[in-house]
């Protein structure tokens, strides 16, 4: 394979391995003496546990252990933590929702773990689970976000009044109220951001094994270090250095695999108890009942405008479903994560946001691709279309009139976010031309002749990336002549192995096929920030830059030894015909970086004191980034059936410098597919009486299929980021942020302004048409 430069559309180097079935996922791992665990889960949404009889299960042949919540308490095992301390508007702390890995005394959602059964075989563990006898006192449940916070609703936790776990605010209330008082027009809209089941292709799994007092946990995560640290500190109460978390290949994460789950605790405790490795692997319906869900907000938005259609202020009140327990980062998603982008690309004078976290008897809710930012962008873009319709201004014009111009950069938004770069009007104009907005009425008329209602919609989104303030990388020149690059992020399908190898090759002049990217081992680096918030390239990329720079400096010293020259006379050429070589200035004497690394290893083996090129560095991440772009969709509605199709979809994105445009476009395609799925297909339905999850399989939960999506045309317009040396902004979440409002705005246009909430299923669209 040739050495690749940057900004090239290079096919992913990891794909041949994965396509040939050579990937290694958690459920592929089998350890000597391995046993199997099954979780017995509550069939009720809310019930007291009166008694648990495990004697029958223990008598099942092959059953080795039956562990209950009382057993965990007796061993001093801690609870699954929520890592977000949050203050209410009145300064008091948020409510607590103690989350034992196995329920004690009560269950609070269908799927809440009640016991963990370990046996010699998976079937033996399932037979043991069938033999556990649990006596429940079934209680009323609150599963509907719209009513769970009303007086008289069944309480999820005693002492949490009206199930409101926190009442939080951000922005400038006084300034916002003053702007509304002088507004010429106020648009009000309530939007539903429907709950989604994450549905990663690979289900969760975990394998735990102990060696003395050291635990090794194999599991599919989005970052081994955070899982290790939470498990060590909050749950097992042991030094983190005595836990090794190994993450192999991961088949999709989307935020859901960031977290420490009860099953991680169960396999760890069970493996220590029986003295043998324990594996748990989720089945698909079990995943519906135990993986964190996403979204599930009801938001009231108000937009204040002056007489010329200029945005004055935005006021929001968001009811955010937390489920029955706080997941690790759940309170942060609708608050700190979501509200930071409420200003989007527009010049609001003031914004005030109020977020109420509502507890329900449902699966816990946490980050899902975009994590709060899609919800905020959806509200803003739906409000703008509604305002344009109410006051009679073209929906493109009203956006252009309010966009922050590039001349204002760097710009501090009404939510206090500093945008370093952006050319929003240019991207909007590019998108208008690309989709032929001006010619749409002819396409609408043609559809009408076929009996279809056709609509066009747009949404301009702004994303804000996330992640920690540092990231690590390590470069090791291995004995076999390969170069290993250890990273603190975790690919779950994004193409990190390709991107990081390209960047390393660019800096060191090493062929890509000589570079191996190593990830997922918590012992390979002292810390790693994991993958989430579209952070990987701008954070890990910076870590690779500082590490490769250190490699070059070490290499100059080593080359000076080998070439018998002064360090000041050594030059490094990373690119070009003589790439990857250290040269003595003004001469033809030199040595390649791989040859130099081999020479230095030989010297060490011979007992000589010398400099190796192996290096680890930590990069400081000083600023987050703001990817942005314009999505435009055309939809057609079958008036007889309510079926909505999407015949055209275009995206114009500013992700800064695209290291590999092919991978970027693939990321956007996937995000759009998920956004279209949320907008039109994915309905997570709970029975209001029993609290049962009615859509607990792919028989009842509709994911978009290939023939539900058009060709997604993605154009990249680079406005390079000013806050990192790569100029990158992040692309992993962008597709899922802009697509729901674009699709629903197009549908509302097709229906002549009639509001339809997500998911706009054929049934709901058909009802809207008949109601008219």
XYZ file of C-alpha atoms in Angstrom:
772
model
C 0.000 0.000 0.000
C 1.311 3.460 -0.872
C 1.896 6.173 1.653
C -1.183 8.375 1.764
C -1.212 12.113 2.204
C -3.940 13.980 4.010
C -7.276 15.040 2.462
C -7.433 11.914 0.307
C -10.439 9.607 -0.022
C -8.698 6.418 1.029
C -10.595 3.170 1.519
C -10.544 1.977 5.095
C -7.618 -0.265 5.957
C -9.640 -2.181 8.558
C -12.421 -3.203 6.190
C -10.771 -6.254 4.536
C -10.174 -7.788 7.968
C -13.738 -7.146 9.089
C -15.378 -8.173 5.807
C -13.478 -11.461 5.791
C -14.827 -12.351 9.219
C -11.502 -11.751 10.915
C -12.861 -9.208 13.368
C -12.827 -10.184 17.033
C -15.827 -9.027 19.041
C -16.589 -9.567 22.714
C -18.881 -12.534 22.120
C -16.076 -14.204 20.152
C -13.962 -14.347 23.314
C -13.892 -17.648 25.176
C -11.521 -18.176 28.077
C -10.367 -21.494 29.598
C -12.875 -22.722 32.169
C -15.429 -20.119 31.072
C -18.945 -20.176 32.488
C -22.070 -18.364 31.371
C -24.358 -15.865 33.035
C -27.996 -15.002 32.435
C -29.846 -12.062 33.956
C -33.292 -12.675 35.390
C -35.196 -9.457 34.707
C -38.347 -7.980 36.140
C -41.520 -8.591 34.115
C -43.124 -5.625 35.879
C -42.560 -1.881 35.492
C -43.055 -1.221 39.204
C -43.324 -3.725 42.016
C -42.131 -4.536 45.491
C -40.028 -7.672 45.753
C -41.656 -9.597 48.578
C -39.375 -12.630 48.359
C -36.904 -14.430 46.115
C -36.566 -18.220 46.339
C -33.375 -19.383 44.610
C -33.321 -22.927 45.967
C -34.866 -24.412 42.839
C -32.354 -22.632 40.625
C -29.414 -23.890 42.664
C -30.675 -27.424 42.176
C -30.657 -27.156 38.373
C -27.817 -29.275 36.952
C -24.833 -27.176 35.984
C -25.836 -24.051 37.907
C -22.853 -22.691 39.816
C -24.207 -19.533 41.438
C -27.368 -17.492 41.850
C -26.611 -13.914 42.885
C -29.203 -11.455 44.156
C -29.112 -7.811 45.113
C -28.917 -8.807 48.768
C -25.766 -10.794 47.983
C -24.145 -7.730 46.405
C -25.058 -5.621 49.426
C -23.571 -8.223 51.762
C -20.310 -8.091 49.806
C -20.200 -4.294 50.009
C -20.593 -3.844 46.256
C -21.371 -0.243 45.367
C -24.024 1.133 43.043
C -23.724 1.970 39.350
C -22.838 5.669 39.607
C -24.226 8.818 38.071
C -21.184 11.004 37.391
C -23.039 14.318 36.965
C -23.598 16.514 40.030
C -26.323 18.989 39.099
C -27.839 21.944 40.921
C -31.481 22.898 40.710
C -32.525 26.470 40.004
C -32.917 27.052 43.722
C -29.380 25.836 44.437
C -30.346 22.484 45.909
C -28.800 19.290 44.522
C -30.634 17.035 42.076
C -32.446 13.974 43.375
C -30.628 10.695 43.922
C -31.676 7.440 42.259
C -29.541 4.732 43.913
C -28.846 2.117 41.250
C -27.774 -1.305 42.515
C -26.608 -3.650 39.766
C -29.316 -6.070 40.917
C -32.544 -4.698 42.343
C -33.084 -4.716 46.100
C -36.565 -4.407 47.564
C -38.266 -3.071 44.431
C -38.089 -3.075 40.651
C -38.646 0.113 38.678
C -38.858 -0.848 35.006
C -39.500 -3.907 32.884
C -36.017 -5.358 32.521
C -34.655 -4.283 35.910
C -32.239 -7.083 36.975
C -33.507 -9.309 39.794
C -30.901 -12.094 39.860
C -27.821 -13.304 38.002
C -27.538 -17.006 37.307
C -24.201 -18.590 36.383
C -23.914 -22.090 34.927
C -21.625 -24.332 32.925
C -23.614 -23.673 29.735
C -25.846 -20.868 28.449
C -28.842 -23.198 28.437
C -28.114 -24.266 32.003
C -28.097 -20.621 33.072
C -31.404 -20.032 31.281
C -32.904 -23.110 32.986
C -31.659 -21.797 36.316
C -33.288 -18.418 35.686
C -36.590 -20.142 34.953
C -36.365 -21.864 38.343
C -35.973 -18.659 40.406
C -39.264 -17.870 42.145
C -39.941 -14.185 42.785
C -43.012 -12.954 44.645
C -43.958 -9.434 43.494
C -46.473 -6.912 44.781
C -47.283 -5.094 41.541
C -47.698 -1.322 41.852
C -48.950 1.402 39.494
C -46.370 2.694 37.031
C -45.695 5.967 35.229
C -44.215 5.422 31.769
C -45.496 8.424 29.814
C -43.274 11.509 29.931
C -46.209 13.805 29.231
C -48.058 12.752 32.392
C -45.383 11.370 34.732
C -44.638 14.820 36.195
C -48.279 15.635 36.878
C -49.586 15.596 40.475
C -50.930 12.192 41.397
C -48.750 10.198 39.009
C -47.177 7.067 40.532
C -43.789 7.924 41.994
C -40.661 6.191 40.776
C -38.770 7.177 43.935
C -40.317 8.160 47.242
C -39.412 11.720 48.128
C -38.998 12.900 44.529
C -42.058 15.117 44.190
C -43.956 14.708 40.926
C -41.050 12.600 39.636
C -39.053 15.764 38.876
C -35.458 14.781 39.627
C -34.004 18.181 38.762
C -35.188 21.633 37.694
C -32.239 23.310 36.011
C -31.742 26.519 34.080
C -29.150 28.226 31.901
C -28.887 31.519 30.054
C -30.069 34.991 30.975
C -33.677 34.940 32.184
C -33.931 38.675 32.816
C -32.504 39.695 29.464
C -34.648 37.113 27.695
C -37.850 38.313 29.376
C -37.007 41.917 28.438
C -36.530 40.942 24.794
C -39.850 39.117 24.739
C -41.560 42.171 26.229
C -40.561 44.297 23.222
C -41.089 41.631 20.554
C -43.338 42.387 17.606
C -44.163 38.704 17.254
C -43.774 35.570 19.380
C -43.924 32.072 17.904
C -44.748 29.232 20.267
C -44.352 25.550 19.495
C -44.268 22.276 21.420
C -42.166 19.529 19.877
C -41.767 15.866 20.735
C -38.327 14.292 20.403
C -39.287 10.648 20.467
C -37.531 7.960 22.465
C -35.325 5.697 20.373
C -33.779 2.283 20.960
C -30.115 2.490 19.960
C -30.068 -0.867 18.151
C -26.339 -1.226 17.504
C -25.572 -4.100 15.166
C -23.486 -5.797 17.869
C -25.295 -6.328 21.161
C -23.531 -5.717 24.471
C -21.450 -8.465 26.081
C -18.876 -8.920 28.835
C -16.385 -11.573 29.973
C -14.725 -11.260 33.399
C -11.816 -13.226 34.842
C -9.710 -12.835 37.988
C -6.071 -13.715 38.551
C -5.395 -13.292 42.237
C -6.608 -9.825 43.159
C -6.542 -8.541 39.574
C -9.617 -8.352 37.348
C -9.623 -8.470 33.553
C -12.883 -7.411 31.924
C -13.401 -7.931 28.201
C -16.323 -5.831 27.020
C -17.505 -3.723 24.087
C -17.141 -0.114 25.192
C -16.512 3.308 23.705
C -13.580 3.784 26.063
C -11.992 1.247 28.405
C -10.624 3.778 30.882
C -13.892 5.359 32.020
C -15.509 1.942 32.506
C -12.458 0.812 34.489
C -12.464 3.898 36.694
C -16.185 3.787 37.519
C -16.073 0.056 38.203
C -13.030 0.438 40.450
C -13.978 3.497 42.449
C -17.750 3.342 42.805
C -18.537 -0.364 42.609
C -15.713 -2.747 43.520
C -13.888 -0.141 45.646
C -10.443 -1.280 44.615
C -7.449 0.400 42.947
C -8.035 1.121 39.273
C -4.605 -0.249 38.402
C -5.806 -3.691 39.489
C -8.541 -3.697 36.825
C -7.742 -4.170 33.150
C -10.531 -3.439 30.684
C -9.999 -4.802 27.181
C -12.244 -3.593 24.382
C -11.929 -5.615 21.160
C -13.660 -4.734 17.876
C -16.976 -3.000 18.492
C -19.954 -3.177 16.149
C -21.578 0.203 16.720
C -21.926 2.280 19.845
C -23.695 5.610 19.171
C -23.212 6.722 22.776
C -24.896 3.680 24.286
C -21.638 1.772 24.858
C -19.971 4.582 26.787
C -21.393 3.468 30.075
C -20.765 1.181 33.026
C -23.705 -1.221 33.069
C -25.066 -3.548 35.778
C -23.925 -6.541 33.721
C -20.288 -5.393 34.015
C -20.734 -5.562 37.766
C -22.479 -8.928 37.697
C -19.850 -10.776 35.667
C -17.053 -9.260 37.740
C -18.579 -10.252 41.060
C -19.662 -13.681 39.823
C -16.218 -14.485 38.394
C -14.590 -13.665 41.716
C -17.184 -15.676 43.616
C -16.877 -18.914 41.614
C -13.187 -18.538 40.744
C -13.746 -18.972 37.004
C -14.347 -16.646 34.031
C -17.966 -15.615 33.468
C -19.446 -14.478 30.150
C -22.714 -12.627 29.586
C -23.985 -11.801 26.102
C -27.192 -9.895 25.469
C -29.915 -11.214 23.244
C -31.760 -8.717 21.051
C -34.954 -8.303 23.076
C -32.805 -8.140 26.198
C -30.956 -5.249 24.542
C -34.250 -3.410 24.053
C -34.887 -3.815 27.789
C -31.412 -3.077 29.146
C -29.404 -0.828 26.800
C -29.817 2.852 27.575
C -32.352 4.512 25.303
C -31.983 7.905 23.631
C -33.807 11.240 23.234
C -37.363 11.311 24.773
C -37.960 15.022 25.313
C -41.048 17.205 25.166
C -40.018 20.818 24.688
C -41.975 24.046 24.659
C -40.160 26.703 22.659
C -40.846 30.408 22.226
C -39.135 32.610 19.631
C -39.301 36.398 19.926
C -38.888 38.454 16.727
C -38.869 42.159 15.910
C -40.960 43.734 13.137
C -38.288 42.934 10.538
C -38.112 39.239 11.392
C -34.881 39.506 13.362
C -34.522 37.016 16.215
C -34.480 38.712 19.602
C -34.629 35.880 22.083
C -35.386 32.224 22.619
C -37.096 30.674 25.639
C -37.345 26.925 26.165
C -38.837 24.565 28.702
C -37.746 20.984 28.205
C -39.151 17.904 29.933
C -36.438 15.250 29.596
C -37.133 11.604 30.427
C -34.415 10.079 32.599
C -36.017 6.641 32.965
C -36.051 4.884 36.327
C -32.424 5.523 37.305
C -29.840 8.100 36.338
C -27.423 6.511 33.904
C -23.769 7.580 34.168
C -24.080 10.885 32.325
C -27.851 11.220 31.863
C -28.473 14.573 33.610
C -25.801 16.253 31.461
C -27.367 15.369 28.104
C -30.399 17.720 28.091
C -28.659 20.343 30.251
C -24.991 21.154 29.678
C -24.704 19.223 26.410
C -27.951 20.167 24.748
C -28.416 23.790 25.701
C -24.969 24.962 24.563
C -26.151 24.879 20.919
C -29.555 26.529 21.373
C -28.248 29.714 19.728
C -27.219 27.600 16.717
C -25.855 29.817 13.908
C -28.143 32.735 14.697
C -27.532 36.086 16.381
C -29.922 35.863 19.328
C -29.603 38.631 21.885
C -30.598 36.364 24.761
C -31.676 32.807 25.556
C -33.120 31.198 28.653
C -33.463 27.425 28.976
C -35.252 25.501 31.690
C -34.793 21.720 31.819
C -36.783 19.383 34.035
C -35.476 15.839 34.437
C -38.445 13.510 34.790
C -38.251 10.008 36.258
C -40.421 7.278 34.772
C -40.760 3.518 35.134
C -38.801 2.949 31.931
C -35.315 1.960 30.754
C -32.752 4.641 31.709
C -32.045 7.265 29.031
C -28.581 8.638 28.240
C -26.450 9.835 25.312
C -27.444 8.837 21.795
C -25.639 10.090 18.670
C -25.473 13.859 19.180
C -26.455 13.697 22.855
C -28.741 16.682 23.432
C -27.573 18.697 20.441
C -29.995 17.050 17.955
C -32.865 17.798 20.333
C -31.955 21.492 20.568
C -31.359 21.877 16.838
C -34.675 20.188 16.128
C -36.534 22.655 18.316
C -34.822 25.727 16.848
C -35.267 24.720 13.210
C -38.912 23.754 13.713
C -39.544 27.069 15.479
C -37.942 29.048 12.652
C -40.064 27.386 9.977
C -43.179 27.990 12.071
C -42.281 31.650 12.602
C -41.633 32.150 8.897
C -45.049 30.737 8.109
C -46.781 32.863 10.756
C -45.268 36.217 9.750
C -45.062 35.598 6.012
C -41.308 35.656 5.488
C -39.649 33.120 3.227
C -38.032 30.390 5.339
C -34.692 30.750 3.562
C -34.726 34.529 3.891
C -35.549 34.501 7.600
C -32.536 32.274 8.238
C -30.181 34.399 6.152
C -31.420 37.524 7.914
C -30.373 36.098 11.277
C -27.209 34.123 10.573
C -23.972 35.208 12.209
C -21.698 36.462 9.369
C -18.129 35.194 8.917
C -16.883 38.726 9.588
C -18.120 38.375 13.181
C -15.819 35.417 13.922
C -14.710 34.651 16.556
C -18.246 35.054 17.864
C -19.630 34.427 21.347
C -23.192 33.110 21.200
C -26.057 33.960 23.523
C -25.242 30.697 25.338
C -21.638 31.768 25.892
C -20.069 29.472 23.289
C -17.133 30.868 21.301
C -17.408 30.002 17.617
C -13.927 30.280 16.097
C -15.003 29.964 12.449
C -17.969 29.514 10.160
C -19.480 30.712 6.880
C -23.085 29.726 7.364
C -24.689 31.707 4.513
C -22.241 30.227 2.000
C -23.157 26.704 3.006
C -26.860 27.544 2.830
C -26.459 29.000 -0.676
C -24.497 25.939 -1.769
C -27.262 23.664 -0.518
C -29.998 25.714 -2.233
C -28.213 25.404 -5.542
C -27.389 21.731 -5.057
C -31.012 20.695 -4.479
C -32.393 23.187 -7.039
C -34.622 24.866 -4.485
C -35.830 27.366 -7.090
C -37.121 24.567 -9.312
C -38.980 22.695 -6.600
C -42.505 23.851 -7.493
C -42.244 22.004 -10.791
C -41.405 18.828 -8.887
C -44.317 19.467 -6.514
C -46.694 19.835 -9.453
C -45.405 16.653 -11.093
C -45.985 14.733 -7.860
C -49.516 16.113 -7.590
C -50.277 14.623 -11.012
C -49.360 11.254 -9.510
C -51.651 11.860 -6.540
C -48.777 12.568 -4.123
C -48.131 15.546 -1.867
C -44.507 16.634 -2.180
C -42.702 18.917 0.238
C -39.235 20.390 0.655
C -37.548 21.216 3.945
C -34.288 22.540 5.235
C -32.499 22.660 8.534
C -29.257 24.399 9.397
C -27.560 22.693 12.308
C -24.737 23.546 14.667
C -23.000 20.801 16.603
C -20.655 21.244 19.568
C -18.135 18.494 20.134
C -17.321 17.187 23.593
C -14.770 15.243 25.577
C -12.046 15.656 28.162
C -9.299 18.265 28.395
C -6.450 15.895 27.464
C -5.734 12.898 25.247
C -2.844 10.440 25.044
C -0.994 8.632 22.285
C 2.030 6.339 22.157
C 4.223 5.299 19.229
C 6.212 2.063 19.552
C 8.622 0.678 16.933
C 7.959 -3.038 17.252
C 10.410 -5.935 16.861
C 8.667 -7.148 13.690
C 9.376 -3.883 11.859
C 5.863 -2.517 12.328
C 4.985 0.723 14.090
C 2.284 0.495 16.752
C 0.237 3.608 17.504
C -1.616 3.318 20.816
C -4.639 5.593 21.185
C -7.036 6.554 23.948
C -10.112 6.638 21.751
C -12.166 3.648 20.618
C -13.438 2.942 17.124
C -16.916 1.479 16.966
C -17.000 1.525 13.174
C -15.828 5.066 12.348
C -12.589 4.175 10.553
C -10.126 5.328 13.207
C -7.490 2.807 12.146
C -7.358 4.426 8.727
C -7.442 8.040 9.871
C -4.798 7.628 12.560
C -2.538 5.616 10.263
C -2.851 8.330 7.593
C -1.932 11.023 10.094
C 1.010 9.061 11.504
C 2.244 8.299 7.995
C 1.994 11.977 7.078
C 4.086 13.047 10.069
C 6.716 10.281 10.076
C 6.880 9.213 6.438
C 6.118 5.590 7.335
C 3.991 3.584 4.868
C 0.438 3.060 6.096
C 0.788 -0.704 5.744
C 3.614 -0.563 8.290
C 1.377 1.086 10.908
C -0.903 -0.717 13.359
C -3.388 1.241 15.430
C -3.847 -0.265 18.893
C -6.871 0.604 21.005
C -9.058 -0.618 23.823
C -6.490 -1.793 26.407
C -6.658 0.246 29.609
C -3.068 -0.810 30.418
C -1.607 0.505 27.153
C -1.857 4.152 28.217
C -2.309 5.791 31.622
C -5.633 7.260 30.512
C -7.839 7.646 27.471
C -10.820 9.843 26.770
C -12.733 7.299 24.714
C -14.972 8.094 21.787
C -18.063 10.267 22.050
C -19.159 13.772 21.183
C -17.437 13.577 17.749
C -14.146 14.169 19.584
C -11.850 11.494 18.233
C -9.911 13.145 15.417
C -9.573 16.610 16.894
C -8.447 15.221 20.269
C -6.578 12.024 19.399
C -5.270 13.696 16.265
C -3.619 16.356 18.396
C -2.171 13.648 20.647
C -0.694 11.891 17.609
C 0.783 15.185 16.394
C 2.608 15.911 19.655
C 3.737 12.293 19.958
C 5.111 12.070 16.422
C 6.867 15.407 16.947
C 8.584 13.889 19.994
C 9.512 10.828 17.933
C 11.200 13.110 15.405
C 13.150 14.922 18.135
C 14.319 11.620 19.616
C 15.110 10.440 16.117
C 17.383 13.420 15.498
C 19.362 12.557 18.611
C 19.535 8.875 17.633
C 20.480 9.711 14.041
C 23.246 11.957 15.305
C 24.678 8.949 17.153
C 24.448 6.604 14.181
C 25.605 9.114 11.553
C 28.275 10.583 13.845
C 27.065 14.142 13.396
C 25.909 16.986 15.587
C 22.204 16.955 16.528
C 21.876 20.491 15.150
C 22.955 19.208 11.713
C 20.263 16.515 11.533
C 17.179 17.233 9.427
C 14.060 15.110 9.063
C 12.134 14.766 5.825
C 8.714 13.196 6.460
C 7.294 13.519 2.935
C 8.354 13.342 -0.673
C 10.629 10.888 -2.504
C 13.027 10.725 0.425
C 10.287 10.676 3.019
C 10.793 9.298 6.478
C 14.550 9.966 6.513
C 16.986 11.704 8.817
C 19.695 13.510 6.846
C 22.941 15.295 7.692
C 22.394 18.781 6.347
C 24.363 19.558 3.216
C 25.326 15.912 2.557
C 23.781 12.796 1.055
C 24.325 10.867 4.283
C 21.111 9.732 5.944
C 19.077 6.902 7.435
C 15.405 5.946 7.212
C 13.291 6.152 10.336
C 12.459 2.424 10.348
C 16.092 1.487 9.771
C 17.110 3.850 12.578
C 14.610 2.294 14.987
C 15.968 -1.175 14.165
C 19.549 -0.013 14.676
C 18.726 1.483 18.066
C 16.994 -1.717 19.224
C 20.102 -3.680 18.251
C 22.255 -1.341 20.317
C 20.013 -1.786 23.347
C 20.116 -5.581 22.888
C 23.903 -5.372 22.857
C 23.823 -3.586 26.191
C 24.641 -0.124 24.852
C 23.087 2.988 26.344
C 21.213 4.684 23.531
C 18.013 6.492 22.582
C 14.946 4.557 21.432
C 12.325 6.271 19.306
C 9.370 4.919 21.315
C 7.374 7.828 22.753
C 4.203 8.615 24.667
C 2.786 12.124 24.977
C -0.296 13.867 26.337
C -2.010 16.575 24.324
C -3.906 19.364 26.003
C -7.262 19.980 24.341
C -7.846 23.696 24.788
C -11.104 24.146 22.879
C -14.011 22.186 21.453
C -15.203 22.615 17.896
C -18.434 23.552 16.125
C -19.221 21.477 13.035
C -22.185 22.891 11.114
C -24.055 22.494 7.892
C -27.288 22.530 5.945
C -29.556 19.552 5.323
C -32.304 19.624 2.710
C -34.896 16.926 2.136
C -37.741 16.332 -0.261
C -40.549 14.021 0.786
C -43.623 12.600 -0.872
C -46.791 11.625 0.960
C -49.215 8.980 -0.260
C -52.544 10.502 0.760
C -54.326 7.129 0.752
C -51.939 5.358 3.114
C -49.993 8.102 4.884
C -46.688 6.547 3.793
C -43.884 9.093 3.550
C -40.959 8.549 1.193
C -37.756 10.579 0.858
C -36.842 10.774 -2.846
C -34.066 13.386 -2.425
C -31.644 14.303 0.343
C -28.605 16.570 0.233
C -26.128 17.710 2.863
C -23.602 20.534 2.723
C -21.274 20.185 5.706
C -18.476 22.199 7.241
C -16.439 19.722 9.255
C -13.313 21.801 8.872
C -10.402 20.014 7.224
C -11.565 16.552 6.113
C -8.626 14.199 6.646
C -10.349 11.470 4.631
C -13.449 12.750 2.776
C -14.604 9.218 1.971
C -14.841 8.330 5.661
C -16.485 11.665 6.470
C -19.197 11.096 3.869
C -19.779 7.604 5.234
C -20.205 8.998 8.721
C -22.707 11.559 7.479
C -24.630 8.898 5.543
C -24.989 6.804 8.697
C -26.079 9.763 10.795
C -28.705 10.791 8.233
C -30.050 7.242 8.171
C -30.480 7.328 11.943
C -32.096 10.768 11.796
C -34.531 9.697 9.091
C -35.269 6.614 11.172
C -36.139 8.742 14.180
C -38.217 11.153 12.114
C -40.322 8.605 10.237
C -40.009 5.079 11.645
C -38.738 4.498 15.180
C -41.470 4.405 17.826
C -40.648 3.181 21.304
C -44.053 2.291 22.747
C -44.850 1.488 26.376
C -48.225 0.199 27.510
C -49.644 2.875 29.798
C -51.389 0.374 32.070
C -48.764 -2.344 32.535
C -45.576 -0.461 31.668
C -44.612 -3.207 29.223
C -42.354 -2.230 26.329
C -44.565 -3.080 23.371
C -41.862 -2.461 20.762
C -39.251 -4.828 22.215
C -38.111 -6.481 19.003
C -37.544 -5.674 15.359
C -40.961 -7.181 14.669
C -42.461 -4.118 16.365
C -39.709 -1.503 16.222
C -39.123 -0.184 12.714
C -35.605 0.685 11.635
C -35.159 2.230 8.183
C -34.125 -0.228 5.504
C -31.938 0.446 2.495
C -34.925 1.041 0.210
C -36.319 3.641 2.645
C -33.371 5.949 1.975
C -32.378 7.838 -1.170
C -28.837 8.435 -2.346
C -27.544 10.919 0.216
C -25.545 13.580 -1.601
C -22.882 15.068 0.689
C -20.746 18.069 -0.245
C -17.967 19.222 2.064
C -17.181 22.927 2.329
C -14.087 23.378 4.467
C -13.920 26.372 6.781
C -10.923 25.283 8.788
C -11.113 25.309 12.568
C -8.850 27.879 14.213
C -8.478 26.131 17.566
C -6.535 22.974 16.660
C -3.530 22.419 14.383
C -5.375 19.956 12.135
C -8.171 22.424 11.357
C -10.742 19.661 11.951
C -14.171 20.085 13.545
C -15.624 16.577 13.890
C -18.103 14.651 11.774
C -19.350 11.643 13.729
C -22.653 13.082 14.919
C -23.432 15.722 12.303
C -25.701 13.590 10.125
C -27.992 12.722 13.026
C -28.248 16.369 14.133
C -29.524 17.990 10.937
C -31.704 15.245 9.493
C -34.774 15.073 11.784
C -35.734 18.759 11.405
C -35.017 18.718 7.659
C -37.337 15.737 7.133
C -40.132 16.997 9.382
C -39.952 20.518 7.921
C -40.322 18.937 4.484
C -43.283 16.887 5.682
C -44.988 19.920 7.215
C -44.468 21.706 3.885
C -46.041 18.776 2.037
C -49.027 18.841 4.396
C -49.571 22.578 3.968
C -48.369 23.534 7.439
C -50.040 20.803 9.471
C -47.825 19.831 12.410
C -46.910 16.164 12.778
C -44.715 14.941 15.618
C -41.923 12.397 15.297
C -42.095 9.604 14.427
C -44.283 10.526 11.458
C -45.489 6.977 10.892
C -48.029 6.235 8.167
C -50.728 5.988 10.845
C -50.028 9.447 12.299
C -49.700 11.067 8.867
C -52.907 9.403 7.658
C -54.730 10.681 10.759
C -53.383 14.188 10.187
C -54.628 14.130 6.609
C -58.077 12.894 7.677
C -58.308 15.408 10.530
C -57.870 18.207 7.979
